[in-house]
Amino acid sequence: MKLIGSYTSPYVRKISVILLEKGLPFDFVNDSPWSEETQVPQVNPLGKVPALVADDGEVWFDSPVIAGYLETLAAGPALLPADPQAALRVRRLESLADGVTDAAVALVLEMRREADKRDEAWIVRQRAVLNRGLDALEQHAQAQQAMNGDTLNLADIAVACALGYINFRRIAPGWCVDRPALIKLVERLFQRQSFARTTPP
Ligand SMILES: N[C@@H](CCC(=O)N[C@@H](CS)C(=O)NCC(=O)O)C(=O)O
């Protein structure tokens, strides 16, 4: 299997962590979709990473879809419950975490613009999304339903990748205030080999 992506992308990290947790061997192809020489649009028409080229040559993209594909391989520990509705509840939290990541990425891109070209209303909107998303995730982490339980699942991984990215880009340094369950979750997950080996450079 071939994982195409960049080392700093939180979505790519999510897939790398899943592959490592499942013990699935893969080659990492480092390709930044922002570089002029990128080959990413040739595998994913959307020009985004991650993209996964399976052993049979089929290409999968969008991290939730790739995660779903990897689950079908039935290799290593399952990251979703067997019950379809329970699995969907985990996937809903994965979606929530990915949405927080989307808001963080949007903020990072906006902050890269020159100060007088930034859209303040857009920044305020993305910060609100990020904060509401994190508040909701904190509640779920406290309840330990569909995430933060004894068995690692897809939601846990997506949440830890979102928070790892927020830390890495220092986009919301105060995220941990009043969110003790999320702090515990990342402290626990960042100790795993899969996360240690995929820390952004
Ligand atoms: N929903 C997608 C998001 C992927 C995404 O936005 N990746 C970024 C890298 S962090 C990217 O490739 N951006 C290039 C672009 O938007 O043109 C996923 O979960 O895989």
CSV table of C-alpha atoms and ligand atoms in Angstrom, one decimal:
chain,number,residue,atom,x,y,z
A,1,MET,CA,0.0,0.0,0.0
A,2,LYS,CA,1.1,3.5,-0.7
A,3,LEU,CA,0.1,6.5,1.4
A,4,ILE,CA,0.5,9.8,-0.4
A,5,GLY,CA,0.7,12.9,1.8
A,6,SER,CA,2.8,15.4,3.7
A,7,TYR,CA,4.2,15.0,7.2
A,8,THR,CA,2.4,18.1,8.5
A,9,SER,CA,-1.2,17.2,7.4
A,10,PRO,CA,-3.4,16.2,10.3
A,11,TYR,CA,-5.6,14.1,7.9
A,12,VAL,CA,-2.5,12.3,6.6
A,13,ARG,CA,-1.4,11.7,10.2
A,14,LYS,CA,-4.8,10.2,11.0
A,15,ILE,CA,-4.3,7.6,8.2
A,16,SER,CA,-0.7,6.9,9.2
A,17,VAL,CA,-1.8,6.3,12.8
A,18,ILE,CA,-4.6,3.9,11.6
A,19,LEU,CA,-2.1,2.0,9.4
A,20,LEU,CA,0.4,1.7,12.3
A,21,GLU,CA,-2.2,0.7,14.8
A,22,LYS,CA,-3.4,-2.0,12.5
A,23,GLY,CA,0.1,-3.2,11.7
A,24,LEU,CA,-0.5,-2.7,7.9
A,25,PRO,CA,2.7,-2.2,6.0
A,26,PHE,CA,2.8,0.9,3.7
A,27,ASP,CA,5.2,3.2,1.8
A,28,PHE,CA,4.9,6.9,2.6
A,29,VAL,CA,5.2,9.1,-0.5
A,30,ASN,CA,5.9,12.6,0.6
A,31,ASP,CA,4.1,15.0,-1.7
A,32,SER,CA,2.9,18.5,-0.6
A,33,PRO,CA,-0.3,19.4,-2.6
A,34,TRP,CA,0.8,23.1,-2.3
A,35,SER,CA,4.1,22.5,-4.2
A,36,GLU,CA,4.3,23.3,-7.9
A,37,GLU,CA,5.6,19.8,-8.7
A,38,THR,CA,2.9,18.0,-6.9
A,39,GLN,CA,1.6,14.7,-8.4
A,40,VAL,CA,-1.4,14.6,-6.1
A,41,PRO,CA,-4.0,15.8,-8.7
A,42,GLN,CA,-3.0,12.8,-10.8
A,43,VAL,CA,-4.3,10.4,-8.1
A,44,ASN,CA,-6.9,12.6,-6.4
A,45,PRO,CA,-8.8,15.0,-8.7
A,46,LEU,CA,-9.4,17.2,-5.7
A,47,GLY,CA,-5.7,17.7,-5.3
A,48,LYS,CA,-5.8,16.9,-1.6
A,49,VAL,CA,-3.9,14.5,0.7
A,50,PRO,CA,-4.2,11.9,2.0
A,51,ALA,CA,-4.6,9.6,-0.9
A,52,LEU,CA,-4.1,5.9,-0.6
A,53,VAL,CA,-3.1,3.5,-3.4
A,54,ALA,CA,-4.2,0.0,-2.3
A,55,ASP,CA,-2.2,-3.1,-3.2
A,56,ASP,CA,-4.6,-3.8,-6.1
A,57,GLY,CA,-3.9,-0.3,-7.5
A,58,GLU,CA,-7.3,1.2,-6.5
A,59,VAL,CA,-7.0,4.8,-5.2
A,60,TRP,CA,-8.9,5.9,-2.1
A,61,PHE,CA,-9.1,9.5,-0.9
A,62,ASP,CA,-10.7,11.6,1.8
A,63,SER,CA,-9.5,10.4,5.2
A,64,PRO,CA,-13.0,9.1,6.5
A,65,VAL,CA,-13.3,7.1,3.3
A,66,ILE,CA,-9.7,5.8,3.5
A,67,ALA,CA,-10.4,4.9,7.2
A,68,GLY,CA,-13.5,3.0,6.1
A,69,TYR,CA,-11.6,1.2,3.4
A,70,LEU,CA,-8.8,0.1,5.9
A,71,GLU,CA,-11.5,-1.2,8.2
A,72,THR,CA,-12.8,-3.5,5.5
A,73,LEU,CA,-9.3,-5.2,5.3
A,74,ALA,CA,-10.1,-6.7,8.7
A,75,ALA,CA,-6.4,-6.5,9.6
A,76,GLY,CA,-5.2,-5.7,13.2
A,77,PRO,CA,-7.6,-4.4,15.8
A,78,ALA,CA,-11.0,-3.1,14.6
A,79,LEU,CA,-11.3,0.6,15.1
A,80,LEU,CA,-15.1,0.6,14.8
A,81,PRO,CA,-17.7,-1.4,16.8
A,82,ALA,CA,-19.4,-4.3,14.9
A,83,ASP,CA,-22.9,-2.9,15.5
A,84,PRO,CA,-23.7,-0.6,12.6
A,85,GLN,CA,-25.4,2.1,14.6
A,86,ALA,CA,-22.7,2.1,17.3
A,87,ALA,CA,-20.1,2.4,14.4
A,88,LEU,CA,-22.0,5.4,13.0
A,89,ARG,CA,-21.9,7.1,16.4
A,90,VAL,CA,-18.1,6.7,16.4
A,91,ARG,CA,-18.0,8.0,12.8
A,92,ARG,CA,-20.1,11.0,13.8
A,93,LEU,CA,-17.4,12.0,16.4
A,94,GLU,CA,-14.7,11.4,13.8
A,95,SER,CA,-16.6,13.8,11.6
A,96,LEU,CA,-16.8,16.3,14.5
A,97,ALA,CA,-13.1,16.0,15.1
A,98,ASP,CA,-12.4,16.4,11.3
A,99,GLY,CA,-14.6,19.5,11.3
A,100,VAL,CA,-12.5,21.0,14.1
A,101,THR,CA,-9.4,20.2,12.0
A,102,ASP,CA,-11.0,21.9,9.0
A,103,ALA,CA,-11.6,25.0,11.1
A,104,ALA,CA,-8.0,24.9,12.4
A,105,VAL,CA,-6.6,24.5,8.8
A,106,ALA,CA,-8.8,27.4,7.6
A,107,LEU,CA,-7.4,29.6,10.4
A,108,VAL,CA,-3.8,28.7,9.7
A,109,LEU,CA,-4.3,29.5,6.0
A,110,GLU,CA,-6.0,32.8,6.8
A,111,MET,CA,-3.3,33.8,9.2
A,112,ARG,CA,-0.7,33.3,6.5
A,113,ARG,CA,-2.2,36.2,4.6
A,114,GLU,CA,-0.9,39.6,5.2
A,115,ALA,CA,-2.6,41.3,8.1
A,116,ASP,CA,-4.6,43.8,6.0
A,117,LYS,CA,-5.8,41.0,3.7
A,118,ARG,CA,-7.3,38.8,6.4
A,119,ASP,CA,-11.0,38.4,6.6
A,120,GLU,CA,-11.8,39.0,10.3
A,121,ALA,CA,-15.4,37.8,10.0
A,122,TRP,CA,-14.1,34.5,8.6
A,123,ILE,CA,-11.6,34.2,11.4
A,124,VAL,CA,-14.3,34.8,14.0
A,125,ARG,CA,-16.5,32.2,12.4
A,126,GLN,CA,-13.8,29.5,12.2
A,127,ARG,CA,-12.8,30.2,15.8
A,128,ALA,CA,-16.4,29.7,16.9
A,129,VAL,CA,-16.6,26.4,14.9
A,130,LEU,CA,-13.4,25.3,16.6
A,131,ASN,CA,-14.5,26.2,20.1
A,132,ARG,CA,-18.0,24.7,19.7
A,133,GLY,CA,-16.5,21.5,18.2
A,134,LEU,CA,-14.0,21.2,21.1
A,135,ASP,CA,-16.7,21.8,23.7
A,136,ALA,CA,-18.9,19.0,22.2
A,137,LEU,CA,-15.9,16.7,22.0
A,138,GLU,CA,-15.1,17.5,25.7
A,139,GLN,CA,-18.6,16.4,26.7
A,140,HIS,CA,-18.3,13.2,24.7
A,141,ALA,CA,-14.8,12.5,26.2
A,142,GLN,CA,-16.3,13.0,29.7
A,143,ALA,CA,-19.2,10.7,29.0
A,144,GLN,CA,-16.8,8.1,27.5
A,145,GLN,CA,-19.4,7.0,25.1
A,146,ALA,CA,-18.2,6.3,21.5
A,147,MET,CA,-14.8,7.8,22.4
A,148,ASN,CA,-12.2,7.9,25.2
A,149,GLY,CA,-13.2,4.4,26.3
A,150,ASP,CA,-11.0,1.4,27.0
A,151,THR,CA,-10.7,0.4,23.4
A,152,LEU,CA,-9.0,2.8,20.9
A,153,ASN,CA,-11.3,3.7,18.1
A,154,LEU,CA,-11.5,6.0,15.0
A,155,ALA,CA,-13.0,8.9,16.9
A,156,ASP,CA,-10.1,8.9,19.5
A,157,ILE,CA,-7.6,8.9,16.7
A,158,ALA,CA,-9.3,11.8,14.8
A,159,VAL,CA,-9.6,13.9,18.0
A,160,ALA,CA,-6.0,13.4,18.9
A,161,CYS,CA,-4.9,14.3,15.4
A,162,ALA,CA,-7.1,17.5,15.5
A,163,LEU,CA,-5.5,18.5,18.9
A,164,GLY,CA,-2.0,17.6,17.7
A,165,TYR,CA,-2.5,19.9,14.8
A,166,ILE,CA,-3.8,22.7,16.9
A,167,ASN,CA,-0.8,22.4,19.2
A,168,PHE,CA,1.6,22.1,16.2
A,169,ARG,CA,0.3,25.3,14.6
A,170,ARG,CA,-0.3,27.1,17.9
A,171,ILE,CA,-3.6,28.2,16.5
A,172,ALA,CA,-5.6,28.0,19.8
A,173,PRO,CA,-3.0,27.8,22.7
A,174,GLY,CA,-5.8,28.0,25.3
A,175,TRP,CA,-7.8,25.0,24.0
A,176,CYS,CA,-7.0,23.0,27.1
A,177,VAL,CA,-8.6,25.4,29.5
A,178,ASP,CA,-11.7,23.7,31.0
A,179,ARG,CA,-11.3,20.7,28.8
A,180,PRO,CA,-9.7,18.2,31.2
A,181,ALA,CA,-11.1,15.0,29.5
A,182,LEU,CA,-9.6,16.0,26.1
A,183,ILE,CA,-6.2,16.7,27.9
A,184,LYS,CA,-6.3,13.2,29.4
A,185,LEU,CA,-7.2,11.7,26.1
A,186,VAL,CA,-4.3,13.2,24.2
A,187,GLU,CA,-1.8,12.6,27.0
A,188,ARG,CA,-2.7,8.9,26.8
A,189,LEU,CA,-2.7,8.7,23.0
A,190,PHE,CA,0.4,10.7,22.4
A,191,GLN,CA,2.3,8.0,24.3
A,192,ARG,CA,1.4,5.4,21.7
A,193,GLN,CA,4.0,4.4,19.2
A,194,SER,CA,1.6,5.3,16.3
A,195,PHE,CA,1.4,8.9,17.5
A,196,ALA,CA,5.0,9.3,18.6
A,197,ARG,CA,6.2,8.1,15.1
A,198,THR,CA,3.9,10.6,13.3
A,199,THR,CA,4.6,13.7,15.3
A,200,PRO,CA,4.8,16.6,12.8
A,201,PRO,CA,8.3,17.8,12.1
B,1,LIG,N1,-11.6,16.0,4.0
B,1,LIG,C1,-10.3,15.8,3.6
B,1,LIG,C2,-9.4,17.0,3.8
B,1,LIG,C3,-8.0,16.8,3.2
B,1,LIG,C4,-7.3,18.2,3.1
B,1,LIG,O1,-7.9,19.2,3.1
B,1,LIG,N2,-5.9,18.1,3.0
B,1,LIG,C5,-5.1,19.2,2.9
B,1,LIG,C6,-3.8,19.0,3.5
B,1,LIG,S1,-3.9,19.3,5.3
B,1,LIG,C7,-4.9,19.4,1.4
B,1,LIG,O2,-4.5,18.5,0.7
B,1,LIG,N3,-5.0,20.7,0.9
B,1,LIG,C8,-4.7,21.0,-0.4
B,1,LIG,C9,-5.8,21.9,-1.0
B,1,LIG,O3,-6.8,22.2,-0.4
B,1,LIG,O4,-5.7,22.2,-2.2
B,1,LIG,C10,-9.7,14.6,4.3
B,1,LIG,O5,-10.2,14.3,5.4
B,1,LIG,O6,-8.8,13.8,3.8
